[in-house]
Every structure is written in C-alpha cells, then in structure tokens.
Short mmCIF file of C-alpha atoms and ligand atoms in Angstrom, two decimals:
data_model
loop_
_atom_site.label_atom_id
_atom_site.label_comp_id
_atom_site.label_asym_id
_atom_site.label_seq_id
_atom_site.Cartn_x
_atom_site.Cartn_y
_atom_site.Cartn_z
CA UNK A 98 0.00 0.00 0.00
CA UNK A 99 1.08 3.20 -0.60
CA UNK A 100 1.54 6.80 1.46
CA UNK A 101 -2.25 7.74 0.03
CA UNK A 102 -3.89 4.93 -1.04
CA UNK A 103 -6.71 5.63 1.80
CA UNK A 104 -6.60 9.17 1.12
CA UNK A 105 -7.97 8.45 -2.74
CA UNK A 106 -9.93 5.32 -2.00
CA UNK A 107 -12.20 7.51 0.68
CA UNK A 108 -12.38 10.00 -1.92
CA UNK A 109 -13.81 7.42 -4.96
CA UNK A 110 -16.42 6.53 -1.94
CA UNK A 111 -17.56 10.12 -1.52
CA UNK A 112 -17.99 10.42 -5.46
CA UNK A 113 -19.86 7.18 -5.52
CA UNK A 114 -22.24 8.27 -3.28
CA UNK A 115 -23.52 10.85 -5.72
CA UNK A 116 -24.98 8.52 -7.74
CA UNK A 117 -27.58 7.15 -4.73
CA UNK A 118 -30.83 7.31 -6.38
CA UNK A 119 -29.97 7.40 -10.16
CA UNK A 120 -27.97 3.90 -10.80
CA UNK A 121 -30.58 1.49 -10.55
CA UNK A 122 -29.51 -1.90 -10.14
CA UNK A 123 -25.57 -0.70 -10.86
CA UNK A 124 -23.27 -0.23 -8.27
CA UNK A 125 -22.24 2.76 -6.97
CA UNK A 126 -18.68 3.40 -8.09
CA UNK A 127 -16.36 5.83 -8.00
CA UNK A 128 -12.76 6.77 -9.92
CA UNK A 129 -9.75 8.78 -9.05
CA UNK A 130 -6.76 8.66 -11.30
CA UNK A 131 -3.70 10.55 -9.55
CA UNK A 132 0.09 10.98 -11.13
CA UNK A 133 3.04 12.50 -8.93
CA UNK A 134 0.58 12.68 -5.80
CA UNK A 135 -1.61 15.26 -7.84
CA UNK A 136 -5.51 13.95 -8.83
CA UNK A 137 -5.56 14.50 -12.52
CA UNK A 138 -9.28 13.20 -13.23
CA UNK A 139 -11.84 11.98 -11.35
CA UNK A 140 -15.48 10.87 -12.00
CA UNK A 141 -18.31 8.55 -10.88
CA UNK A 142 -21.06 6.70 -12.47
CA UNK A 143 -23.97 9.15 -12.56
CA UNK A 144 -27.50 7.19 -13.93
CA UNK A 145 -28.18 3.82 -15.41
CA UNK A 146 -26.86 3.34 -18.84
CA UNK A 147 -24.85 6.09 -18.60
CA UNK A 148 -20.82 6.05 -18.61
CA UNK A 149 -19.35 4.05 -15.71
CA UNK A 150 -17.00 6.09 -13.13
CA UNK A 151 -13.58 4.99 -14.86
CA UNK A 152 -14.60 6.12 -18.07
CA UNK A 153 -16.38 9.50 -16.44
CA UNK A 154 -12.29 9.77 -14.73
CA UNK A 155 -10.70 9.04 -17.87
CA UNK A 156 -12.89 11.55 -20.06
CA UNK A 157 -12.08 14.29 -17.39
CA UNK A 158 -7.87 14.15 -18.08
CA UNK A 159 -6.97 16.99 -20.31
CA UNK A 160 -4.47 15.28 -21.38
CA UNK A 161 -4.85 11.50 -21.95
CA UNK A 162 -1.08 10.67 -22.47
CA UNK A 163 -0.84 11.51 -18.76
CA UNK A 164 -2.58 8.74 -17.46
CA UNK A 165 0.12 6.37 -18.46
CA UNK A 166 2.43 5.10 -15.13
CA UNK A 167 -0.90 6.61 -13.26
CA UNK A 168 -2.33 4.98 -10.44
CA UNK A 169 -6.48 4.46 -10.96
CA UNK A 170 -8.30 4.10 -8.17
CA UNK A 171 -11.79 2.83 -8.51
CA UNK A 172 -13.94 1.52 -5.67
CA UNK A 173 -15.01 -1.76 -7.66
CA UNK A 174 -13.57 -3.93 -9.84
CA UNK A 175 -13.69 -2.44 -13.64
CA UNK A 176 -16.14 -4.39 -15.55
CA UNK A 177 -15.22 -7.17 -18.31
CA UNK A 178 -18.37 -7.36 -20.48
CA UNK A 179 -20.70 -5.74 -22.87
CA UNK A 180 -23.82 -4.11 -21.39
CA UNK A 181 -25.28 -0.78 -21.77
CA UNK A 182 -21.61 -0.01 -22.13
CA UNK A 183 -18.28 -1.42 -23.41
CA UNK A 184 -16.15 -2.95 -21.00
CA UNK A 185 -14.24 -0.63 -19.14
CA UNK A 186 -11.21 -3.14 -18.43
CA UNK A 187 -10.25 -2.44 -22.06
CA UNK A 188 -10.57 1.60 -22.05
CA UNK A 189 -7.99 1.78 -19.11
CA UNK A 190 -5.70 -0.33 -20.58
CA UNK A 191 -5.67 1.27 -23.40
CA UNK A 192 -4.60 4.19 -21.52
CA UNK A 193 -1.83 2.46 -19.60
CA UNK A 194 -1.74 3.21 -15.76
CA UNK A 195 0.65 1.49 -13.81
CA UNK A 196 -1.18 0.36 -10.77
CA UNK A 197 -5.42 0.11 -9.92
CA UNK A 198 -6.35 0.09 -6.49
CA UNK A 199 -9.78 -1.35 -5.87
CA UNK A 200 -11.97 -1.75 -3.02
CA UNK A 201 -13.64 -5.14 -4.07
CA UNK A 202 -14.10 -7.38 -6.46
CA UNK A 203 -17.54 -7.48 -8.17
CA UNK A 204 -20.02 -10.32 -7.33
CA UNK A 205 -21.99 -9.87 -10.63
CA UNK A 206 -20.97 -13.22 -12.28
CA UNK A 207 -20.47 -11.97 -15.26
CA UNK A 208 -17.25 -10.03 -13.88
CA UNK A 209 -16.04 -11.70 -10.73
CA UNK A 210 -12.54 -11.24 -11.12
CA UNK A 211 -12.64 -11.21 -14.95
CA UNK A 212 -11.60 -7.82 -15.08
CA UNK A 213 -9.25 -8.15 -12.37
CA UNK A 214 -7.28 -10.82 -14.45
CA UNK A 215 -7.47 -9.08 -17.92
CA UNK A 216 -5.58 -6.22 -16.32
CA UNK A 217 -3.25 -8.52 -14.78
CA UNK A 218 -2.66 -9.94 -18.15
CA UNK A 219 -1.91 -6.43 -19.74
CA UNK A 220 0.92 -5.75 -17.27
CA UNK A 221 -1.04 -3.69 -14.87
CA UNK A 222 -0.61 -4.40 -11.04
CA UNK A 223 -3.92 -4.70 -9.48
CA UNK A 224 -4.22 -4.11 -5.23
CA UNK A 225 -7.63 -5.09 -3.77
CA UNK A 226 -9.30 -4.74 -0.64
CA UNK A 227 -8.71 -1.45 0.54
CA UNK A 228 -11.66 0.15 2.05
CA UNK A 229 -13.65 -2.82 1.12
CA UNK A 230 -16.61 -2.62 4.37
CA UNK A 231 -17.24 1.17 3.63
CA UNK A 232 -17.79 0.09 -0.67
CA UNK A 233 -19.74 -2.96 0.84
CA UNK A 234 -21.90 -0.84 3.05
CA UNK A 235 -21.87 1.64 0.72
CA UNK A 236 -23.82 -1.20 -2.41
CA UNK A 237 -25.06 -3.09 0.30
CA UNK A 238 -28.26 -3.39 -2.46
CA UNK A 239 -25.86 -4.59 -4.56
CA UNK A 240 -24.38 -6.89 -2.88
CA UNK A 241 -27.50 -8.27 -1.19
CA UNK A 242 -29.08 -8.91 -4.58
CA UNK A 243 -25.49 -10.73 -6.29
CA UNK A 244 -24.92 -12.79 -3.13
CA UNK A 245 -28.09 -13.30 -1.19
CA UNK A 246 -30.37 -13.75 -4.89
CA UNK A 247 -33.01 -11.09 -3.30
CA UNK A 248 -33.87 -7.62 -2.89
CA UNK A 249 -32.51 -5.59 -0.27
CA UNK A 250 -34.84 -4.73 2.09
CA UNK A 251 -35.72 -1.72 3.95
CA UNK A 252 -39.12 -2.08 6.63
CA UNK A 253 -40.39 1.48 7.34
CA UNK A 254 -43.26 2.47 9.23
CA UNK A 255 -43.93 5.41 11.60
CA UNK A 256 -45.60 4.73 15.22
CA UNK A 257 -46.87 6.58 17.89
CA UNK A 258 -45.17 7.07 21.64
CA UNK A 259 -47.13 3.90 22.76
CA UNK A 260 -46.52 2.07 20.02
CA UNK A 261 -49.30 1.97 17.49
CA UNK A 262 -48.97 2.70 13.72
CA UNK A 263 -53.10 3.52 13.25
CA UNK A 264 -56.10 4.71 15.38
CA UNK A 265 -58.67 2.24 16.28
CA UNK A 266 -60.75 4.56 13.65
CA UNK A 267 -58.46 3.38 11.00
CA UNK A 268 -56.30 7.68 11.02
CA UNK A 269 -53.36 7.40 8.54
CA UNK A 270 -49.91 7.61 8.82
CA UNK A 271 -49.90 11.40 8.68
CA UNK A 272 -51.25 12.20 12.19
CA UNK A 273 -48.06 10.49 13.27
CA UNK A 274 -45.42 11.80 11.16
CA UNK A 275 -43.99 15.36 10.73
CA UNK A 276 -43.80 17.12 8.30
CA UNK A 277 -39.72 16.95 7.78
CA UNK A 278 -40.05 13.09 8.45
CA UNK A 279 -42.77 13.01 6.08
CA UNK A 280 -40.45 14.50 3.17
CA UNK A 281 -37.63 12.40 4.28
CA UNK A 282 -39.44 9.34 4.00
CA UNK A 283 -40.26 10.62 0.34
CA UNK A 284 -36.17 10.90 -0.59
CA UNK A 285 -35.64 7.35 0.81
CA UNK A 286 -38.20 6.28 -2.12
CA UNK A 287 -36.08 7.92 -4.29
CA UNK A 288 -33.29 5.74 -3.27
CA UNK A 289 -35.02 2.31 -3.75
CA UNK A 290 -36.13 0.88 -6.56
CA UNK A 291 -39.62 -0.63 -5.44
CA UNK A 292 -41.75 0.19 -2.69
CA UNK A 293 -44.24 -2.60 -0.98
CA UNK A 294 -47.73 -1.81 1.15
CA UNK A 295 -50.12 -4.64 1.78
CA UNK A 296 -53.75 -3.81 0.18
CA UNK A 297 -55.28 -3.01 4.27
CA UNK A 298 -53.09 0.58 3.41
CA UNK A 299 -54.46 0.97 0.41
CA UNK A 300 -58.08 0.40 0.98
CA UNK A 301 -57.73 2.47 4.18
CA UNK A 302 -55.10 5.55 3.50
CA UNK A 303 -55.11 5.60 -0.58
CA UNK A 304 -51.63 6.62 -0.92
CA UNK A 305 -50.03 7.98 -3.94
CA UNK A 306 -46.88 6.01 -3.08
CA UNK A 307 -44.91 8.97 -5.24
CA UNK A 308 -41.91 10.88 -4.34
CA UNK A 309 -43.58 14.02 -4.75
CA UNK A 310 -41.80 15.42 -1.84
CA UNK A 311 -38.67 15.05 -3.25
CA UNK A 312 -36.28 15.67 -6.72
CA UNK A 313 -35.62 12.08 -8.14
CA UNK A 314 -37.48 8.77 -9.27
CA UNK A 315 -40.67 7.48 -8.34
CA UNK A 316 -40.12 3.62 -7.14
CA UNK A 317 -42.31 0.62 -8.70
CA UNK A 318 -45.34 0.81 -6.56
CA UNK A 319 -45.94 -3.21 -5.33
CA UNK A 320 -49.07 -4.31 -3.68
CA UNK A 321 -49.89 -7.30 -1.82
CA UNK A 322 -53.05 -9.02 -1.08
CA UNK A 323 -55.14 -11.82 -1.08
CA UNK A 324 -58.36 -11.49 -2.35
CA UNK A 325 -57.45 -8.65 -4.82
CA UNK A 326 -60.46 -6.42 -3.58
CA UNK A 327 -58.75 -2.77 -4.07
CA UNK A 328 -60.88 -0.01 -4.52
CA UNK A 329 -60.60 0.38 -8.80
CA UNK A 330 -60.25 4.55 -8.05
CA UNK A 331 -57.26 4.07 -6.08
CA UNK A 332 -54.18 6.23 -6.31
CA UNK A 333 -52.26 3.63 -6.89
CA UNK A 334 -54.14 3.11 -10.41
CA UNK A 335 -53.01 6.42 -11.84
CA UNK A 336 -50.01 6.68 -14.20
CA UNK A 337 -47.40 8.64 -11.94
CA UNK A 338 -45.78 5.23 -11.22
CA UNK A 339 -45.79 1.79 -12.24
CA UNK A 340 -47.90 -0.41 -10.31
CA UNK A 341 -47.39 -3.99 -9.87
CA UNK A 342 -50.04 -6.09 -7.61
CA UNK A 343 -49.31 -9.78 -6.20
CA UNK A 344 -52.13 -11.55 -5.84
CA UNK A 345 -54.00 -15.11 -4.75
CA UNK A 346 -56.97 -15.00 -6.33
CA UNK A 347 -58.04 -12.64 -9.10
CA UNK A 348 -61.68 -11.32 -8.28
CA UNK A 349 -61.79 -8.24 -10.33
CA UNK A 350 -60.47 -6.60 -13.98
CA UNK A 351 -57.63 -3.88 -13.33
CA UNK A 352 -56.18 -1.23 -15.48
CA UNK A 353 -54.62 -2.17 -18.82
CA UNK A 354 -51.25 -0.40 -17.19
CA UNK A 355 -51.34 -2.31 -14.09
CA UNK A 356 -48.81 -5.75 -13.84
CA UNK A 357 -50.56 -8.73 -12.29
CA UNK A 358 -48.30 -10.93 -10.61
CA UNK A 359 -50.01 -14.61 -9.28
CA UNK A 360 -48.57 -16.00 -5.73
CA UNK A 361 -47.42 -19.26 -6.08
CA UNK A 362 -47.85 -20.52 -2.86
CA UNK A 363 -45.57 -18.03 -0.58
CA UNK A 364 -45.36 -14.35 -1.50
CA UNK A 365 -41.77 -13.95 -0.26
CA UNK A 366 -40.94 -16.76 -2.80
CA UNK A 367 -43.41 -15.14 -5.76
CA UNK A 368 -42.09 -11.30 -4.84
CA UNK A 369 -38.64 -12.45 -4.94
CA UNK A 370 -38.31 -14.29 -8.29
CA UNK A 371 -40.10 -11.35 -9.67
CA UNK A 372 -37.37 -8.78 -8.73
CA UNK A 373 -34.54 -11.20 -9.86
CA UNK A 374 -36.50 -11.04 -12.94
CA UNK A 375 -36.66 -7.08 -13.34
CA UNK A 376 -33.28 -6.38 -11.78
CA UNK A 377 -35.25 -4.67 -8.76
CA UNK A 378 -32.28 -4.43 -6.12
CA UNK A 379 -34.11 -3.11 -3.33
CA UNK A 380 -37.28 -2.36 -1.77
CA UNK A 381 -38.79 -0.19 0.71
CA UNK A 382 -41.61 -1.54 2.72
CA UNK A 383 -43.97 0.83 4.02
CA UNK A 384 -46.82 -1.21 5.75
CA UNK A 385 -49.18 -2.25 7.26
CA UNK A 386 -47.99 -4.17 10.24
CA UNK A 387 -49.07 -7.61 8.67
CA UNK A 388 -46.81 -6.75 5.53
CA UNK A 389 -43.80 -6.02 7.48
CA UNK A 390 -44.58 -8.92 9.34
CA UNK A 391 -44.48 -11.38 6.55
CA UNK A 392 -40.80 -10.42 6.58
CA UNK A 393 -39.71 -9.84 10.39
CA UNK A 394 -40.90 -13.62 11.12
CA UNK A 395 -38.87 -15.23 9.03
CA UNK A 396 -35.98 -12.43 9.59
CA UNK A 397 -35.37 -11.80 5.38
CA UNK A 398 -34.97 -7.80 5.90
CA UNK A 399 -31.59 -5.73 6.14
CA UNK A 400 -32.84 -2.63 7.56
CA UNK A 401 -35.70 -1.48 9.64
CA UNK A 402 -36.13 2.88 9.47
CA UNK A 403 -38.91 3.19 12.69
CA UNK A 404 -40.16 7.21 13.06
CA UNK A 405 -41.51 7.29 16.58
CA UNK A 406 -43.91 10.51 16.98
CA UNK A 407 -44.71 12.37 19.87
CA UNK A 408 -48.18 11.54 20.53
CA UNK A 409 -50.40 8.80 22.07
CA UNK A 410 -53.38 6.86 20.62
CA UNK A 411 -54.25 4.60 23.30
CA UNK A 412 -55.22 1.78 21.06
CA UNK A 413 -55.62 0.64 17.75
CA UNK A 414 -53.17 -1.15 15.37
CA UNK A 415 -50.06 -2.37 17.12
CA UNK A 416 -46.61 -1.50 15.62
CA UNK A 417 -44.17 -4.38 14.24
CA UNK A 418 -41.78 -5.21 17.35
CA UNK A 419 -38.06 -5.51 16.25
CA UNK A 420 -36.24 -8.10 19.02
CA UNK A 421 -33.47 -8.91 17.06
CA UNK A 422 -31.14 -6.87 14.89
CA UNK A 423 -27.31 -6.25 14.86
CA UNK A 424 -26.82 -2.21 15.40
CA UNK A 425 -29.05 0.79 15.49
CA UNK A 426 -29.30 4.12 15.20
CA UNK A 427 -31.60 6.94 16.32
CA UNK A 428 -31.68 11.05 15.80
CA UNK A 429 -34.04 13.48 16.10
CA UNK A 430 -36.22 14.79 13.69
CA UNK A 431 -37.88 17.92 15.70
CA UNK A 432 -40.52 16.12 17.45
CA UNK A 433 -39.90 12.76 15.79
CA UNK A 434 -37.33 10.20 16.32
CA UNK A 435 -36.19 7.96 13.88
CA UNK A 436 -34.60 5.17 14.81
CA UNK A 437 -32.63 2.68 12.24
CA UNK A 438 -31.81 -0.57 12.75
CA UNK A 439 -29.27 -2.81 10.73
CA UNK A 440 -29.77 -6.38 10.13
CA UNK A 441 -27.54 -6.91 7.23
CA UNK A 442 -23.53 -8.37 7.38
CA UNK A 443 -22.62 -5.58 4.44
N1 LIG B 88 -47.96 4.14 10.59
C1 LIG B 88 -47.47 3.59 9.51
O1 LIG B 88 -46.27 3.65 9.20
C2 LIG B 88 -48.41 2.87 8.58
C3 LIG B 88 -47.96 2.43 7.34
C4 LIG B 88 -48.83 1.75 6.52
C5 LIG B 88 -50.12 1.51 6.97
N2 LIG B 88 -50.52 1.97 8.16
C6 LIG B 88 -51.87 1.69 8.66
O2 LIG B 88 -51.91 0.29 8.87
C7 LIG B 88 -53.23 -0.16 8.66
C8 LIG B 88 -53.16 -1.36 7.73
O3 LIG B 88 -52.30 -2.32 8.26
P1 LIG B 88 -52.67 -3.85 8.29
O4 LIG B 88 -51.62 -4.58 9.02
O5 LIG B 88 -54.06 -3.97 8.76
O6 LIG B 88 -52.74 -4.22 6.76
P2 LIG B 88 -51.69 -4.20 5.54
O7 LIG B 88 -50.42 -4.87 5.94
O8 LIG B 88 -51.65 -2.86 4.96
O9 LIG B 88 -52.49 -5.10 4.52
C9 LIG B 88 -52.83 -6.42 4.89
C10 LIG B 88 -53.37 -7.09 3.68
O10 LIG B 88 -52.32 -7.27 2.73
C11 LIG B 88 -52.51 -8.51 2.08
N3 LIG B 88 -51.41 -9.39 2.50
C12 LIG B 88 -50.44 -9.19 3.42
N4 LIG B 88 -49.58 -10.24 3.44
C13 LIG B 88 -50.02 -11.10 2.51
C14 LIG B 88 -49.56 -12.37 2.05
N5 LIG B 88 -48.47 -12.95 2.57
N6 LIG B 88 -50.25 -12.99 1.09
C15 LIG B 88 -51.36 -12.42 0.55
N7 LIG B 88 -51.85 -11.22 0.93
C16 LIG B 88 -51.17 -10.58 1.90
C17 LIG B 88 -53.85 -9.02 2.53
O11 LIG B 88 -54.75 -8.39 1.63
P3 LIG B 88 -56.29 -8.76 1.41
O12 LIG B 88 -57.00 -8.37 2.64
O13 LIG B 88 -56.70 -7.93 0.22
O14 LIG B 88 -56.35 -10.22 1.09
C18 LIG B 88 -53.93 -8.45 3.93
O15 LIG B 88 -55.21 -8.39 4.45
C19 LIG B 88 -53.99 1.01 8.10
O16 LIG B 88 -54.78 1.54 9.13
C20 LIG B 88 -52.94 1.99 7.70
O17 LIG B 88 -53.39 3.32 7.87
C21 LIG B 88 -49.70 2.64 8.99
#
C-alpha cells in the first residue's frame, strides 16, 4: 500500500455516493486517477446506462497521455463485459496506468474477477481490498441482490409514543409523522427501486406512493393481497408510477397499465423471483404491520427505518416489534425520532 492509497480510496467513496438514487440496479462506483501525488481526473457513475465512473475519470484528463504510469483508483472492480456499455477493463488499458487500487471485487458473475485478471494480463498491477466494508456498506443493495439472490430490504413504518402505527378509527400515517419526516421518508423512495404496502393501506389511507416530496425517481409501486379487492379509483391506479399487484386469487379486472403478478404458494418466494426477474435491487416496505410482518418472522430484511412521533393513541393497530437486529441508530427529527436498525452483514 502506498503513502495515500486511503486518502484516494475515501475519496472514490464520496464520489460514488452521488450517484444514490440514479444507478438502478448498478453499483455505486467511484474513480480517481492521480500521477506525482496530484488527482488529474476523477469521475463517478452518474444514472443507469450512462458512462461508468472509470470512463467518467478518464474523459475528465486533459491530457490523456498523462494517465500512463498513473495509479487508478476505482472503488469496484472495472467491468469485463458488454452491457449498456463497453467494458471498461479495455478503455484503461488502453490508456496504460501502472497500478489500480480497488476496493472489491464485483459479485456480478459476469465479472467476478474477470476484469481483475485481464488487467493482470496487460501488465497492470492490481491491489484489492482497501476500504472494502465502507464500498460494501456503501452497495449493500448490490451486494444483497449478487450474493443473497433477493432484494434488499428496507421495513419502514412510523408509530406513535405507545406504540401503534393507526387509530382504532383506522387515522393514517400522517397524524403520526412530521412534516420533515414526512419528506424524508419521500427521498428514501427515491433511493429504492420498489416500494411494498399490503392492500389493508391501500383500501384504508389511498396513498399515492410517489416521491412528490422530493427531486428524483418514483419507485415501482408493489401491492400485496389476497383477495385482490382494491378499490378500482385508487391512487395507486393512476399513471405517476408503475404499479405492480401480487395476488391469490383474481376477483376483479384492473387497469390495462397495471402488472398482475399470481402467488405461487408463498409471496416472499413469488415477490422475490419477480425482482430477480426485473433487476429490482431493493425495496422499501412501508406497511401495514401484517406486511412487514411477513418479513420480520422469518428475519429476510436488512434494515428497519422506525419514526416514533410524539403523541399517544391509546389503542388501535399495534406496531411491528423488532427483538433482534445487529446495530441501530436513532436522531431526532424535531418532534420525531427515527430510529434505524441494521440487520444486514454488508
Ligand atoms: N404508521 C405507519 O407507518 C403505517 C404504514 C402503513 C399503513 N398503516 C396503517 O396500517 C393499517 C393497515 O395495516 P394492516 O396490518 O391492517 O394491513 P396491511 O399490511 O396494509 O395489509 C394487509 C393485507 O395485505 C394482504 N397481504 C399481506 N400479506 C399477505 C400475504 N403474505 N399474502 C397475501 N396477501 C397478503 C392481505 O390483503 P387482502 O386483505 O386484500 O387479502 C392483507 O389483508 C392502516 O390503518 C394503515 O393506515 C400505517
């Protein structure tokens, strides 16, 4: 390792970050590319299908003929294959650095240590592991979905001091939240690529399940239920999102635009093979309590984001209880808490 190795590595992380939101089911990855202890390009992969970081790094040298006896470093392996882009393993040897430094190899299959050893082959040392728990925490969605074959998942719901998420009287979500936790809760759905609510929320609250609160993408609205009976004018019907709904038995006709997804026997099963299927990396589940139940009992969620308000309903729905979990969490949100559990290894 050398003198600054940890100095560039930390920044690639910070670039990567930029892209939270906008990647999709890509990882988040950053580039530096320094000569003589001086950064002379940098970059990071901004929005699906657009350039990845090294090439973004590469693009931003004035001077091309400067990045050879560089050192690149990139926070994940450089690709090997053709997909919305060429392979980026080619492009920087083509420019000739002397040494990459990378945080982690990529699980994705079709790379896992393919670009590592085409590198190798051209002559170019390759270090890895530096920094490699930040990148992992960092495209824990990633990761989750390569090495666990699943969505990440996020359970979210807001409750009330004593511990209910709805009046007996059925009150949404609203009287419970603030305002500020009510708009952060809209830039974590920019961040995921789904969004789950069992059909109880929809027949009783009729969200929009947008992110209208927020700059950025609206997730793939997901609903669950059973008998299929939700209300035809629901928001969830209008064209702001897409809306997909998993369901048991099919009582009624839906929109043209809506996706109809049949439950083969277990919904974790059925909801899972669909987002291996459409490349959905993560979702946010936002209620009820017997939704986020069908994942806290048989402990398949990674995090848990609980707003606690300030006020007391008495009675009425219970919250989800969370026993088990490895860290957590909590700040203040004026007169909400939020507390965030972790249940993932990344
Ligand atoms: N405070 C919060 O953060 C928050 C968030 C969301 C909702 N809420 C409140 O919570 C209440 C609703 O919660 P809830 O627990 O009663 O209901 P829910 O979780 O919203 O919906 C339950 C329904 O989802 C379907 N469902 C769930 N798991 C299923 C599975 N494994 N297979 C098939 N269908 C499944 C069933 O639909 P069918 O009945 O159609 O068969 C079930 O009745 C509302 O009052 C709402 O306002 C609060």
């Amino acid at each position: 390792m050398c003198e600054n190795d940890l100095i560039y590595m930390r920044r690639c992380l910070n670039l990567a970050k930029e892209g939270l939101g906008y990647v999709r089911s890509n990882p988040l990855v950053g580039c530096v590319i320094v000569k003589d202890n001086h950064i002379i390009g940098e970059g990071f992969h901004h929005a699906f299908g657009k350039p990845h970081a090294e090439i973004e790094a590469i693009n931003n040298v004035k001077d091309k003929s400067q990045i050879k006896n560089s050192t690149i470093y990139i926070n994940l392996e450089p690709c090997s294959h053709y997909g919305k882009t060429p392979p980026c393993s080619q492009s920087i040897i083509d420019v000739q650095p002397l040494r990459l430094v990378i945080a982690d190899i990529d699980p994705n299959p079709l790379v896992n240590n393919k670009g590592k050893e085409i590198l190798e082959k051209a002559g170019i040392k390759v270090d890895v592991g530096l920094c490699k728990n930040e990148h992992r925490h960092l495209n824990r969605r990633f990761y989750t979905f390569y090495q666990k074959n699943r969505p990440y998942i996020i359970l979210k719901w807001a409750q009330t001091l004593d511990g209910f998420i709805a009046q007996k009287n059925q009150q949404c979500i609203k009287w419970i939240s603030n305002d500020a936790s009510l708009q952060l809760v809209h830039k974590w759905r920019t961040e995921e690529m789904a969004i789950l609510v069992g059909a109880e929320t929809i027949r009783c609250d009729n969200p929009q399940l947008t992110s209208r609160h927020w700059y950025g993408h609206n997730p793939i609205r997901l609903v669950v239920t059973n008998s299929s009976n939700l209300p035809i004018n629901s928001n969830i019907f209008n064209d702001q999102a897409e809306t997909t709904i998993f369901y048991k038995n099919l009582i009624k006709q839906y929109p043209s635009n809506i996706d109809l997804v049949k439950i083969e026997n277990d919904f974790l099963g059925s909801l899972f093979a669909y987002c291996l299927e459409k490349n959905i990396i993560s979702i946010l589940v936002e209620g009820g309590a017997s939704t986020l139940d069908n994942f806290i009992k048989r402990n398949l969620w990674d995090e848990a984001r609980v707003i606690i308000g300030s006020n007391i309903f008495g009675n009425g729905k219970k919250a989800p209880i969370i026993d088990e979990y490895k860290s957590f969490d909590i700040f203040d949100l004026e007169d909400n808490k939020i507390i965030h559990y972790y249940n993932d290894t990344y």
